[in-house]
Coordinates of C-alpha atoms in Angstrom, one line a residue:
M1 CA 158.6 91.1 79.0
A2 CA 156.6 91.3 82.3
R3 CA 153.5 93.5 82.5
E4 CA 153.6 96.6 84.6
G5 CA 151.1 95.0 87.0
D6 CA 153.4 92.0 87.5
F7 CA 156.1 94.4 88.6
F8 CA 154.0 96.1 91.2
R9 CA 152.8 92.7 92.5
M10 CA 156.4 91.6 92.9
I11 CA 157.6 94.9 94.5
L12 CA 154.7 95.7 96.7
G13 CA 153.7 92.2 97.8
F14 CA 150.2 93.1 99.0
R15 CA 146.8 93.4 97.5
S16 CA 145.5 96.8 98.4
Y17 CA 147.1 100.2 98.6
S18 CA 146.8 103.9 97.9
L19 CA 149.4 105.8 96.1
G20 CA 150.5 109.4 96.0
S21 CA 150.5 112.4 98.3
H22 CA 147.5 113.8 96.4
V23 CA 145.2 111.4 98.3
H24 CA 143.4 113.2 101.0
W25 CA 141.5 110.3 102.6
V26 CA 141.2 106.5 102.2
P27 CA 137.7 105.0 102.3
L28 CA 137.1 101.8 104.2
M29 CA 136.9 98.7 102.0
D30 CA 136.1 94.9 102.2
V31 CA 137.3 92.5 99.5
Y32 CA 135.7 89.1 99.2
E33 CA 137.1 86.4 96.8
F34 CA 134.9 83.6 95.6
V35 CA 135.7 80.8 93.3
D36 CA 134.4 82.7 90.2
K37 CA 134.5 86.4 91.3
F38 CA 135.6 89.2 93.5
V39 CA 133.2 91.4 95.4
I40 CA 134.5 94.7 96.7
L41 CA 132.5 96.9 99.1
V42 CA 133.7 100.5 99.6
E43 CA 132.3 103.0 102.1
L44 CA 131.7 106.3 100.3
P45 CA 129.2 108.3 102.4
G46 CA 128.7 111.8 101.1
V47 CA 130.2 111.1 97.7
D48 CA 128.1 111.8 94.6
K49 CA 127.9 108.9 92.2
E50 CA 129.1 111.2 89.4
D51 CA 132.3 111.8 91.4
I52 CA 133.4 108.1 91.5
D53 CA 135.7 106.7 88.9
I54 CA 136.3 102.9 88.5
T55 CA 139.1 101.5 86.2
L56 CA 140.3 98.0 85.7
K57 CA 143.6 97.5 83.9
D58 CA 146.3 94.7 83.9
G59 CA 144.7 93.0 87.0
F60 CA 144.5 96.2 89.1
L61 CA 141.2 97.8 90.1
K62 CA 141.4 101.5 90.8
I63 CA 138.6 103.3 92.7
S64 CA 139.0 107.0 92.9
G65 CA 137.0 110.2 93.2
V66 CA 136.3 113.2 95.4
R67 CA 134.2 114.0 98.4
K68 CA 133.3 117.6 98.3
E69 CA 133.0 119.8 101.4
M70 CA 129.5 120.8 102.3
Y71 CA 130.4 124.3 103.4
N72 CA 133.5 125.7 101.9
E73 CA 132.7 129.4 102.1
N74 CA 135.3 131.6 103.6
R75 CA 132.8 133.1 106.1
V76 CA 132.1 129.8 107.8
R77 CA 133.6 129.4 111.2
I78 CA 134.4 125.7 111.9
H79 CA 134.1 124.5 115.5
Q80 CA 134.8 120.9 114.8
M81 CA 135.8 119.0 111.7
E82 CA 136.4 115.3 111.8
M83 CA 135.2 114.2 108.4
S84 CA 137.8 114.0 105.5
Y85 CA 137.2 115.6 102.2
G86 CA 138.9 115.8 98.9
Y87 CA 140.5 113.2 96.6
F88 CA 140.5 109.5 97.5
E89 CA 142.0 106.5 95.8
R90 CA 142.2 102.7 96.4
I91 CA 144.0 100.3 94.2
I92 CA 143.4 96.5 94.5
D93 CA 145.3 93.7 92.9
V94 CA 142.7 91.3 91.6
G95 CA 145.0 89.4 89.3
N96 CA 143.6 87.5 86.3
V97 CA 140.0 88.7 85.9
D98 CA 137.7 89.2 82.9
E99 CA 138.1 93.0 82.4
R100 CA 135.0 93.0 80.2
N101 CA 132.8 91.5 83.0
I102 CA 132.6 94.0 85.8
K103 CA 129.4 95.4 87.6
A104 CA 129.1 98.2 90.0
D105 CA 126.2 99.5 92.1
Y106 CA 126.2 102.5 94.4
K107 CA 123.4 102.8 97.0
D108 CA 123.2 104.4 100.4
G109 CA 126.9 105.4 100.4
I110 CA 128.2 101.9 99.7
L111 CA 129.8 101.0 96.4
V112 CA 129.6 97.3 95.4
I113 CA 131.8 96.1 92.6
T114 CA 131.6 92.6 91.2
I115 CA 134.4 91.4 89.0
F116 CA 134.3 87.9 87.4
K117 CA 137.5 85.9 87.1
G118 CA 139.0 85.2 83.7

């Protein structure tokens, strides 16, 4: 029986995507593949470290979280609003990796995830 991840790889046919209407914005991301590892960089300015969730299951890396609005009081009059807030999610097909060997670092609004291949 095929794994769930294999099914999504077959149907979707691409390596990175976001799912669901609950996603309010999609952060920019770079994915580098080396001989022995993947390195993923995600732009998350304004997101608190505690609001970021990283999960790796069946060859899929899911990065999700929330960027909270700075001023969400009803009395505030907004003149211009270009930044996106709310829930975000990115899912990356990393294939056969060592799910026990993943490192993450978050500094200056950039999340760096290193996943070693299995």
